[in-house]
Amino acid sequence: MRRYFGRKLLIYGLTFFVAVTVNWMIPRFMPGDPVASMVARANVTKPEAVEAMRVYYTSLFGLDQPLWQQYVNFWGALVRGDFGVSIWLFPTPVSSVIMAAVPYTLALIVPSVLLSWVVGNQFGAYAARRKLLDNTVLPVGYVLTAMPYMWLAVLLAWAFGVILGWFPVAGGYSFSMRPNWSMPFLLDLLHHWTLPFLSLFLVALGGWAIGMRNMIIYELESDYSNYLSALGAPSRLIRRYAFRNAVLPQITGLALQLGVLVAGALVTEIVFAYPGLGSLILKAIQNKDFFLLQGTFLFIVLGVLIANFIIDIVYVVVDPRTRAGMAGAQA
Amino acid sequence: MTALQEVAPREPAAVRREALYFAVRNGKLMAGFGIVLVLLLLGLLGPVLFPGAPNEYGPKPMTPPSGEHWFGTTTFGQDVFLQFVYGLRSTFAVGVIGGGIAAVIGMVVGFVAGYRGGIVDEALNMLTNVILVIPTLAVLLIINAYLGIRSVAVQGLFIGLTQWPWAARAIRAQTFSLRTREFVDLARMSGAGTGRIIAREIAPNMSSYLFMTFILLFGGSVLIASSLDFIGLGPTEGVSLGLMLQNANQWSALQLGLWWWFVPPGAAITAIVGALYVANVGLDEVFNPKLRET
């Protein structure tokens, strides 16, 4: 158990270290001078303003110092929560720009990931023993997993937003409203949230259902199932054991899929112009706001790591073998 | 991804004949490869049969599909069918480059880690796990944004470089189980080196598995590339299916009701990736007697 968590923490620590290092290295070792290009993009004509910007960026990047010093400074700033200043929304610090977007992204990702996992597993488990359901779940599941997230989002927006007009197709809330905690505003939020949520939920659903179906079939054909049925155990009991065994790889799968799910949320947000991290990244790229881009990158990595850690804890709770300290080898 | 059983070594020629026998009788495999083949041919022959500039502005904007413009035109009068056919090419190219590079790295890491074991395995495993946890798209985003060189080849290269970890893990597990078999011991006793044993003894015994891994990596690369294109980090020259979706979204095809602009590219991506997944299930049944229904 301690070994298991020790290993996991080591991997997470290393991952974070690598991510931060990559983030630090890219502007410094990629071809081109980031400071010059940023000043050029800002479209300032006054020479003294250009000079001021150049000095500002140079000190922001800390490019006047030796490399190792820059690297240490980068970590220091990070620990203080300092991601630099956004270029797109000029004097606002990157951290506050990100913080304004994070609640929207979380509100989309957390329910869609959890619900699609739970519902997908249930569907898959049912499909494994009903021929009729199997013949529908399987093809639909394959089509859903093969769909690019943004395409399903576009189709939903077109069908339910443009043709039927049931849901709005853009934004996190109506333009006429200001964010507050009143009932009409919350309903408006929910109204805007439905379609992006639905598209994320549906694409992820197919994969979980197929995975669970395959695992259950595999478990029902295994020795312990045959042995139980030879002993005359009720099939309900056998199915319950099969489900418990089949759900373990699905938990690992959830950890592995997190990165993909986050990526899906980002492009879905772009389709619906939803005011989360995805739309922020799009704006950062369009405005060449590299500080914002770097900040969101680190934030996403941190989020995925924390989510992975939670899944690891859940895994220990669900799998007795991990508690016994046997799973040290399968990190 | 798919539930995979252990591979049992057998006479290669007999295996091949038997596999072929079951392959042509497997509906999933044939249907899946059929769909991919049709789209591949369309991508390869289309630009030859219909020469023209897919991004060129035409005189008739926003027309629905007709005999003249099979898939209609965009708000700029570009022919959607031409874009579609040229876009298929870059989609397949990204799949081959990205999936190929990821498969090669995954194989090398997986084979070496699984065969050598010990400290080499520990180190490679650690590396695999670290890269597995980092969200790929986020890394690709910042690399692409800084680099600014955006061709299909570079995109495929970066996708390949970030997508290998799960393949390496799966291949490592398979190699682990093959490493202790008699024929590998025999080869080791006869003095063959690590590279030779992997290439001659281990890899051929899991060739079907490796092929299936490549198919899944191909599909994954296509999906990642379409997301990158959609965010605006696609190739700056030419067309791709993801870029078509991006343009459609950016120029409000949705609100204008130009469904022919965004339906074909997404449908093609879904068809290619879905058909590959289904074909993969078919392949699994062909190579694994336990899974055959008849």
XYZ file of C-alpha atoms in Angstrom:
625
model
C 0.000 0.000 0.000
C 2.694 2.467 0.980
C 4.774 1.149 -1.906
C 1.856 1.628 -4.271
C 1.310 5.233 -3.264
C 5.037 5.904 -3.124
C 5.358 4.795 -6.722
C 2.344 6.787 -7.839
C 3.556 9.935 -6.111
C 6.979 9.531 -7.690
C 5.395 9.297 -11.142
C 3.167 12.306 -10.533
C 6.077 14.310 -9.184
C 8.201 13.395 -12.198
C 5.359 14.169 -14.590
C 4.831 17.587 -13.118
C 8.568 18.251 -13.225
C 8.743 17.215 -16.898
C 5.697 19.306 -17.778
C 7.091 22.425 -16.108
C 10.465 21.876 -17.728
C 8.926 21.462 -21.186
C 6.905 24.591 -20.574
C 10.056 26.475 -19.640
C 12.134 25.097 -22.496
C 9.791 25.673 -25.418
C 9.960 29.467 -25.683
C 13.711 29.394 -25.033
C 14.847 26.679 -27.393
C 12.344 26.974 -30.204
C 13.540 28.829 -33.288
C 12.830 32.564 -33.277
C 13.060 35.306 -30.685
C 9.878 35.332 -28.587
C 10.451 38.848 -27.275
C 10.952 40.391 -30.715
C 7.933 38.623 -32.161
C 5.728 39.597 -29.246
C 6.720 43.245 -29.521
C 6.117 43.120 -33.271
C 2.676 41.584 -32.786
C 1.641 44.201 -30.252
C 1.568 46.714 -33.138
C 3.023 49.626 -31.184
C 4.497 52.435 -33.245
C 6.110 54.731 -30.678
C 9.791 53.784 -30.314
C 9.861 54.420 -26.557
C 6.807 52.181 -26.126
C 8.531 49.457 -28.166
C 11.621 49.765 -26.000
C 9.538 49.643 -22.815
C 7.770 46.516 -24.019
C 11.036 44.872 -24.975
C 12.499 45.532 -21.540
C 9.291 44.382 -19.905
C 9.160 41.094 -21.794
C 12.860 40.465 -21.385
C 12.564 40.799 -17.629
C 9.316 38.814 -17.595
C 11.050 35.942 -19.333
C 14.151 36.735 -17.257
C 16.171 36.395 -20.448
C 18.969 38.660 -19.161
C 19.997 36.077 -16.580
C 21.997 32.853 -16.976
C 19.943 29.824 -18.029
C 20.017 27.963 -14.725
C 18.937 31.135 -12.953
C 16.013 31.498 -15.375
C 14.987 27.927 -14.670
C 15.105 28.426 -10.895
C 13.183 31.691 -11.212
C 10.530 29.972 -13.281
C 9.925 27.454 -10.521
C 9.983 30.183 -7.899
C 7.315 32.183 -9.706
C 5.257 29.055 -10.172
C 5.296 28.233 -6.475
C 4.055 31.747 -5.776
C 1.223 31.169 -8.261
C 2.694 33.717 -10.644
C 2.056 32.733 -14.272
C 2.934 36.130 -15.690
C 0.651 38.712 -17.260
C -1.757 38.027 -20.097
C -0.970 39.794 -23.358
C -4.452 39.450 -24.766
C -6.158 40.997 -21.698
C -3.153 43.111 -20.970
C -2.732 44.092 -17.375
C -4.664 41.076 -15.988
C -2.471 38.355 -14.485
C -2.727 34.997 -16.252
C -3.735 33.274 -13.023
C -6.884 35.374 -12.623
C -7.821 34.951 -16.312
C -7.559 31.189 -15.844
C -9.437 31.210 -12.568
C -12.394 32.940 -14.220
C -12.609 30.166 -16.832
C -11.965 27.107 -14.675
C -15.436 26.801 -13.042
C -17.071 26.513 -16.473
C -14.681 23.795 -17.633
C -15.055 21.858 -14.388
C -18.834 22.117 -14.586
C -18.642 20.507 -18.030
C -15.975 17.871 -17.448
C -16.772 16.473 -14.014
C -20.424 15.498 -14.608
C -19.865 14.309 -18.185
C -16.861 12.131 -17.296
C -18.467 10.567 -14.228
C -21.921 10.088 -15.722
C -20.662 8.642 -19.006
C -18.465 6.237 -17.047
C -21.280 5.034 -14.779
C -23.947 4.837 -17.482
C -21.528 3.324 -20.022
C -20.504 0.582 -17.616
C -24.112 -0.262 -16.824
C -25.040 -0.377 -20.496
C -22.029 -2.517 -21.321
C -22.801 -4.953 -18.521
C -26.400 -5.318 -19.691
C -25.346 -5.662 -23.298
C -23.048 -8.545 -22.417
C -26.007 -10.798 -21.637
C -28.849 -9.560 -23.851
C -28.365 -10.370 -27.506
C -30.808 -7.718 -28.685
C -29.219 -4.960 -26.630
C -25.760 -6.177 -27.634
C -26.587 -5.817 -31.303
C -27.564 -2.177 -30.802
C -25.094 -1.056 -28.128
C -22.059 -2.340 -29.995
C -22.483 -0.563 -33.348
C -23.756 2.633 -31.742
C -20.849 2.486 -29.296
C -18.302 2.167 -32.103
C -19.790 5.076 -34.033
C -19.782 7.256 -30.900
C -16.146 6.524 -29.954
C -15.000 7.113 -33.518
C -16.640 10.551 -33.654
C -14.452 13.592 -33.204
C -15.782 15.486 -30.165
C -16.305 18.717 -32.040
C -18.234 17.078 -34.841
C -20.858 15.617 -32.519
C -20.959 19.014 -30.810
C -21.552 20.715 -34.177
C -24.284 18.226 -35.096
C -26.061 18.681 -31.761
C -25.815 22.442 -31.999
C -27.233 22.301 -35.499
C -30.101 19.922 -34.680
C -31.200 21.196 -31.256
C -29.940 24.736 -31.485
C -30.466 25.947 -35.046
C -33.222 23.726 -36.464
C -35.332 23.026 -33.385
C -34.228 26.104 -31.475
C -34.485 24.412 -28.071
C -31.071 25.359 -26.780
C -28.712 28.280 -27.307
C -25.653 27.400 -29.422
C -23.104 29.821 -27.953
C -21.890 31.247 -24.677
C -22.111 30.255 -21.031
C -25.092 32.525 -20.306
C -27.263 35.018 -22.159
C -25.717 38.321 -23.186
C -28.475 40.221 -21.393
C -27.504 38.728 -18.044
C -24.797 39.449 -15.504
C -23.442 36.556 -13.442
C -25.130 36.332 -10.035
C -26.690 33.692 -7.824
C -30.323 34.353 -8.737
C -32.627 31.593 -9.932
C -33.189 32.921 -13.477
C -29.439 33.178 -14.025
C -28.800 29.647 -12.799
C -31.514 28.315 -15.095
C -29.950 30.250 -17.941
C -26.563 28.714 -17.106
C -28.116 25.244 -17.149
C -29.782 25.984 -20.465
C -26.432 26.892 -22.051
C -24.671 23.996 -20.377
C -26.960 21.232 -21.682
C -25.715 20.811 -25.243
C -21.964 20.929 -24.526
C -22.502 18.480 -21.678
C -24.551 16.163 -23.870
C -21.936 16.028 -26.622
C -19.118 15.215 -24.182
C -21.276 12.644 -22.430
C -22.297 10.837 -25.629
C -18.844 10.506 -27.202
C -17.335 9.097 -24.002
C -20.308 6.808 -23.359
C -19.636 4.524 -26.347
C -16.088 3.647 -25.315
C -17.031 2.731 -21.752
C -19.956 0.579 -22.898
C -17.792 -1.383 -25.345
C -14.983 -1.810 -22.840
C -17.330 -3.042 -20.138
C -19.115 -5.419 -22.496
C -15.836 -7.048 -23.532
C -14.616 -7.320 -19.949
C -17.863 -8.874 -18.703
C -17.908 -11.468 -21.482
C -14.305 -12.293 -20.657
C -15.108 -12.614 -16.932
C -18.245 -14.708 -17.500
C -16.179 -17.213 -19.503
C -13.409 -17.431 -16.937
C -12.739 -20.361 -14.618
C -14.217 -18.900 -11.472
C -17.521 -18.177 -13.227
C -17.705 -21.709 -14.583
C -16.833 -23.082 -11.179
C -19.512 -20.992 -9.481
C -22.174 -22.065 -11.947
C -21.089 -25.706 -11.577
C -21.644 -25.289 -7.842
C -25.142 -24.109 -8.674
C -24.690 -20.489 -7.665
C -27.484 -18.195 -8.884
C -26.528 -16.332 -12.057
C -27.226 -13.042 -10.295
C -24.371 -13.728 -7.924
C -22.018 -14.750 -10.727
C -22.843 -11.593 -12.636
C -22.173 -9.517 -9.550
C -18.715 -11.025 -9.156
C -18.045 -10.583 -12.860
C -19.065 -6.930 -12.628
C -16.796 -6.291 -9.672
C -13.847 -7.818 -11.473
C -14.597 -6.125 -14.765
C -14.929 -2.694 -13.209
C -11.293 -2.615 -12.042
C -9.743 -2.284 -15.523
C -12.402 0.320 -16.274
C -11.129 2.417 -13.359
C -7.597 2.182 -14.739
C -9.046 3.073 -18.126
C -10.621 6.174 -16.650
C -7.220 7.336 -15.445
C -5.691 6.676 -18.863
C -8.503 8.440 -20.718
C -8.506 11.620 -18.638
C -6.136 13.453 -20.942
C -8.283 12.605 -23.969
C -11.469 13.631 -22.152
C -9.977 16.984 -21.205
C -8.924 17.522 -24.815
C -12.470 16.692 -25.900
C -13.859 19.252 -23.484
C -11.516 21.904 -24.882
C -12.651 21.505 -28.499
C -16.299 21.181 -27.460
C -16.034 24.493 -25.628
C -14.720 26.073 -28.800
C -17.748 24.872 -30.791
C -20.181 26.322 -28.251
C -18.036 29.381 -27.472
C -18.345 28.208 -23.879
C -16.313 30.513 -21.611
C -13.970 27.816 -20.217
C -10.320 26.888 -20.697
C -10.848 25.680 -24.275
C -12.110 29.028 -25.495
C -9.298 30.642 -23.534
C -6.718 28.522 -25.364
C -8.233 29.469 -28.701
C -8.025 33.167 -27.806
C -4.469 32.700 -26.526
C -3.398 31.117 -29.802
C -5.182 33.688 -31.954
C -3.631 36.543 -29.971
C -0.211 34.861 -29.617
C -0.610 35.154 -25.866
C 2.094 32.688 -24.870
C 1.916 33.368 -21.144
C -1.746 32.512 -21.136
C -1.050 29.387 -23.203
C 1.676 28.274 -20.815
C -0.523 28.981 -17.815
C -3.443 26.947 -19.161
C -1.076 24.114 -20.066
C 0.264 23.884 -16.528
C -3.217 24.178 -15.134
C -4.491 21.316 -17.280
C -1.524 19.130 -16.328
C -2.130 19.865 -12.666
C -5.825 19.084 -13.035
C -5.166 15.769 -14.775
C -2.606 14.803 -12.131
C -4.997 15.568 -9.266
C -7.801 13.651 -10.990
C -5.446 10.708 -11.514
C -4.510 10.768 -7.868
C -8.180 10.658 -6.839
C -8.705 7.688 -9.154
C -5.726 5.943 -7.530
C -7.291 6.383 -4.106
C -10.618 5.051 -5.376
C -8.781 2.090 -6.878
C -7.304 1.175 -3.520
C -10.725 1.362 -1.906
C -12.307 -0.849 -4.569
C -9.521 -3.388 -5.138
C -8.595 -5.428 -2.064
C -5.379 -6.675 -3.681
C -3.916 -3.181 -3.756
C -4.639 -2.829 -0.083
C -2.679 -5.997 0.551
C 0.245 -4.329 -1.210
C 0.456 -6.741 -4.107
C -0.076 -4.364 -6.968
C 3.271 -2.620 -6.620
C 4.371 -3.941 -9.997
C 1.494 -2.542 -12.022
C 1.999 1.167 -11.688
C -8.548 -0.839 -25.631
C -9.374 -4.325 -26.844
C -9.216 -7.394 -24.637
C -6.188 -9.283 -25.832
C -5.238 -12.839 -25.164
C -1.788 -14.310 -25.066
C -0.292 -15.332 -28.362
C 0.684 -18.952 -28.769
C 3.583 -19.701 -31.122
C 2.689 -21.966 -34.040
C 3.853 -22.899 -37.515
C 3.839 -19.549 -39.414
C 2.636 -20.806 -42.824
C -0.253 -22.764 -41.342
C -1.246 -19.794 -39.206
C -1.251 -17.548 -42.241
C -3.407 -19.899 -44.293
C -5.849 -20.345 -41.452
C -5.969 -16.597 -40.764
C -6.738 -15.880 -44.407
C -9.497 -18.489 -44.395
C -11.216 -16.855 -41.450
C -10.411 -13.317 -42.591
C -12.423 -13.449 -45.812
C -15.349 -14.941 -43.885
C -15.327 -12.299 -41.173
C -18.010 -9.723 -41.838
C -16.663 -7.095 -39.445
C -13.173 -7.244 -40.903
C -14.344 -7.112 -44.508
C -16.863 -4.310 -43.921
C -14.359 -2.262 -41.902
C -11.522 -2.577 -44.387
C -13.992 -2.084 -47.253
C -15.064 1.323 -45.951
C -11.476 2.412 -45.326
C -10.429 1.208 -48.762
C -13.204 3.121 -50.535
C -12.278 6.349 -48.730
C -8.571 5.731 -49.319
C -9.148 5.274 -53.041
C -11.280 8.412 -53.107
C -8.455 10.300 -51.414
C -5.795 8.893 -53.720
C -7.649 9.060 -57.039
C -9.942 12.014 -56.341
C -7.338 14.744 -56.753
C -6.134 13.041 -59.968
C -9.623 12.734 -61.447
C -10.762 16.167 -60.314
C -7.788 18.467 -60.670
C -8.269 21.971 -59.303
C -7.488 24.159 -56.344
C -9.661 23.128 -53.404
C -9.266 26.473 -51.656
C -9.951 28.635 -54.708
C -12.884 31.020 -54.357
C -15.716 30.362 -56.798
C -18.424 32.558 -58.297
C -21.350 30.765 -56.631
C -21.203 30.914 -52.818
C -23.440 28.953 -50.476
C -25.106 26.658 -53.001
C -26.513 23.344 -51.751
C -25.293 20.061 -53.258
C -26.097 19.771 -56.964
C -24.874 18.097 -60.128
C -22.303 20.838 -60.611
C -21.033 20.948 -57.024
C -21.602 17.487 -55.573
C -21.221 18.585 -51.966
C -22.276 22.211 -52.508
C -20.087 25.266 -51.932
C -18.835 27.286 -48.960
C -19.553 30.938 -48.204
C -16.577 31.743 -50.439
C -17.779 29.576 -53.279
C -15.153 26.887 -52.649
C -16.194 23.437 -53.834
C -16.797 21.286 -50.743
C -16.333 18.022 -52.639
C -12.892 19.077 -53.879
C -11.886 20.089 -50.330
C -13.239 16.798 -49.045
C -11.273 14.696 -51.517
C -8.007 16.578 -50.910
C -8.682 16.598 -47.170
C -8.975 12.806 -47.125
C -5.400 12.634 -48.339
C -3.962 14.596 -45.441
C -6.103 12.644 -42.996
C -4.667 9.346 -44.218
C -1.179 10.839 -44.306
C -1.406 11.990 -40.681
C -2.730 8.565 -39.682
C 0.122 6.721 -41.401
C 2.871 9.058 -40.153
C 1.524 9.499 -36.615
C 0.443 5.877 -36.193
C 3.658 4.585 -37.792
C 6.017 6.622 -35.626
C 4.050 5.828 -32.471
C 4.007 2.123 -33.355
C 7.771 2.033 -33.961
C 8.627 3.848 -30.706
C 6.062 1.806 -28.791
C 7.536 -1.422 -30.153
C 11.129 -0.514 -29.392
C 10.339 0.631 -25.850
C 7.924 -2.235 -25.202
C 10.205 -4.959 -26.557
C 13.311 -3.728 -24.790
C 11.533 -3.140 -21.477
C 9.731 -6.465 -21.610
C 12.711 -8.515 -22.754
C 15.511 -6.984 -20.728
C 13.550 -6.493 -17.504
C 15.299 -5.248 -14.374
C 16.561 -1.699 -14.210
C 16.070 -1.053 -17.944
C 12.432 -2.023 -17.549
C 12.048 0.168 -14.464
C 13.461 3.207 -16.251
C 11.483 2.742 -19.465
C 8.342 2.019 -17.500
C 8.756 5.213 -15.528
C 9.200 7.194 -18.761
C 6.123 5.545 -20.276
C 4.008 6.335 -17.247
C 5.146 9.943 -17.115
C 4.252 10.564 -20.755
C 1.003 8.648 -20.311
C -0.196 11.055 -17.642
C 0.616 14.303 -19.467
C -2.382 15.317 -21.586
C -1.129 14.949 -25.147
C -3.229 17.658 -26.704
C -1.971 20.264 -24.251
C 1.662 19.491 -25.147
C 0.897 19.509 -28.866
C -0.880 22.826 -28.451
C 2.051 24.693 -27.058
C 4.621 23.028 -29.299
C 2.584 23.784 -32.421
C 1.810 27.317 -31.324
C 5.474 28.152 -30.746
C 6.922 26.273 -33.645
C 4.589 27.781 -36.217
C 5.731 25.279 -38.870
C 2.555 23.492 -39.704
C 2.622 20.833 -42.354
C 0.894 17.490 -42.317
C 4.254 15.758 -41.889
C 5.306 17.810 -38.844
C 1.883 17.376 -37.312
C 2.083 13.613 -37.821
C 5.591 13.548 -36.368
C 4.558 15.274 -33.147
C 1.436 13.172 -32.780
C 3.557 10.054 -33.203
C 6.070 11.261 -30.630
C 3.387 11.726 -27.972
C 1.063 8.814 -28.664
C 3.277 5.758 -28.140
C 3.055 5.151 -24.357
C -0.006 2.899 -24.151
C 1.250 0.817 -27.088
C 4.615 0.421 -25.351
C 2.857 -0.732 -22.216
C 0.733 -3.307 -24.011
C 3.663 -4.665 -26.046
C 5.809 -4.852 -22.915
C 3.185 -7.022 -21.221
C 3.034 -9.376 -24.222
C 6.816 -9.603 -24.489
C 6.953 -10.434 -20.808
C 4.914 -13.569 -21.344
C 6.872 -14.651 -24.432
C 10.285 -14.109 -22.877
C 10.251 -17.290 -20.809
C 9.093 -19.666 -23.582
C 11.327 -22.552 -24.622
C 12.075 -21.296 -28.135
C 13.343 -17.999 -26.752
C 15.527 -19.834 -24.244
C 16.836 -21.966 -27.074
C 17.735 -18.921 -29.120
C 19.441 -17.354 -26.125
C 21.483 -20.504 -25.499
C 22.560 -20.599 -29.126
C 24.135 -17.194 -28.524
C 21.763 -14.823 -30.300
C 21.819 -11.200 -29.145
C 18.936 -9.188 -27.737
C 18.096 -7.457 -31.019
C 18.129 -10.701 -32.941
C 15.947 -12.551 -30.455
C 13.419 -9.733 -30.443
C 13.360 -9.439 -34.237
C 13.458 -13.159 -35.061
C 11.721 -14.897 -32.171
C 9.469 -12.523 -30.286
C 8.156 -10.027 -32.847
C 6.991 -12.618 -35.432
C 4.992 -14.369 -32.736
C 3.000 -11.279 -32.025
C 2.811 -9.815 -35.523
C -0.982 -9.881 -35.527
C -0.980 -8.029 -32.223
C 1.440 -5.424 -33.547
C -0.700 -4.882 -36.616
C -3.745 -4.318 -34.441
C -1.809 -1.860 -32.295
C -0.879 0.098 -35.419
C -4.533 0.250 -36.492
C -5.594 1.692 -33.147
C -2.734 4.210 -33.226
C -3.727 5.190 -36.761
C -7.284 5.915 -35.634
C -6.058 7.836 -32.601
C -3.730 9.978 -34.736
C -6.568 10.893 -37.094
C -8.736 12.012 -34.176
C -5.975 14.043 -32.505
C -5.057 15.697 -35.804
C -8.662 16.716 -36.375
C -8.781 18.337 -32.914
C -5.558 20.239 -33.583
C -6.822 21.406 -36.959
C -10.050 22.504 -35.352
C -8.262 24.679 -32.794
C -6.459 26.402 -35.638
C -3.152 24.549 -35.455
C -3.651 22.603 -38.653
C -1.524 22.754 -41.783
C -1.260 26.326 -43.058
C -1.242 25.172 -46.663
C -3.692 22.811 -48.275
C -6.774 21.289 -46.728
C -7.665 18.657 -44.193
C -10.953 17.372 -42.876
C -10.296 19.043 -39.528
C -9.578 22.377 -41.215
C -12.872 22.131 -43.104
C -14.661 21.728 -39.773
C -12.750 24.668 -38.366
C -13.652 26.890 -41.306
C -17.276 25.817 -41.187
C -17.419 26.660 -37.487
C -15.535 29.912 -37.865
C -17.672 31.245 -40.722
C -20.979 30.305 -39.025
C -21.986 27.515 -41.396
C -24.208 26.345 -38.550
C -26.237 29.532 -38.268
C -26.414 29.919 -42.048
C -27.689 26.352 -42.413
C -24.828 25.195 -44.679
C -24.983 21.626 -43.402
C -23.146 20.284 -46.461
C -20.057 22.148 -45.280
C -19.652 20.432 -41.892
C -21.407 17.076 -42.341
C -19.092 15.389 -44.906
C -15.702 15.972 -43.199
C -16.911 14.821 -39.763
C -18.730 11.862 -41.269
C -15.565 10.816 -43.115
C -13.433 10.971 -39.951
C -16.058 8.999 -38.039
C -16.298 6.456 -40.863
C -12.531 5.943 -41.130
C -11.902 5.636 -37.391
C -15.059 3.616 -36.714
C -14.376 1.223 -39.596
C -10.835 0.694 -38.303
C -12.128 -0.116 -34.810
C -14.654 -2.590 -36.208
C -12.013 -4.156 -38.465
C -9.813 -4.498 -35.392
C -12.509 -6.502 -33.606
C -12.739 -8.649 -36.737
C -8.968 -9.175 -36.752
C -9.097 -10.154 -33.107
C -11.625 -12.857 -33.991
C -9.538 -14.053 -36.923
C -6.347 -14.443 -34.904
C -7.960 -15.652 -31.724
C -9.930 -18.900 -32.142
C -11.633 -18.426 -28.772
C -13.510 -15.382 -30.001
C -14.903 -16.890 -33.205
C -18.659 -17.109 -33.188
C -19.135 -19.967 -35.657
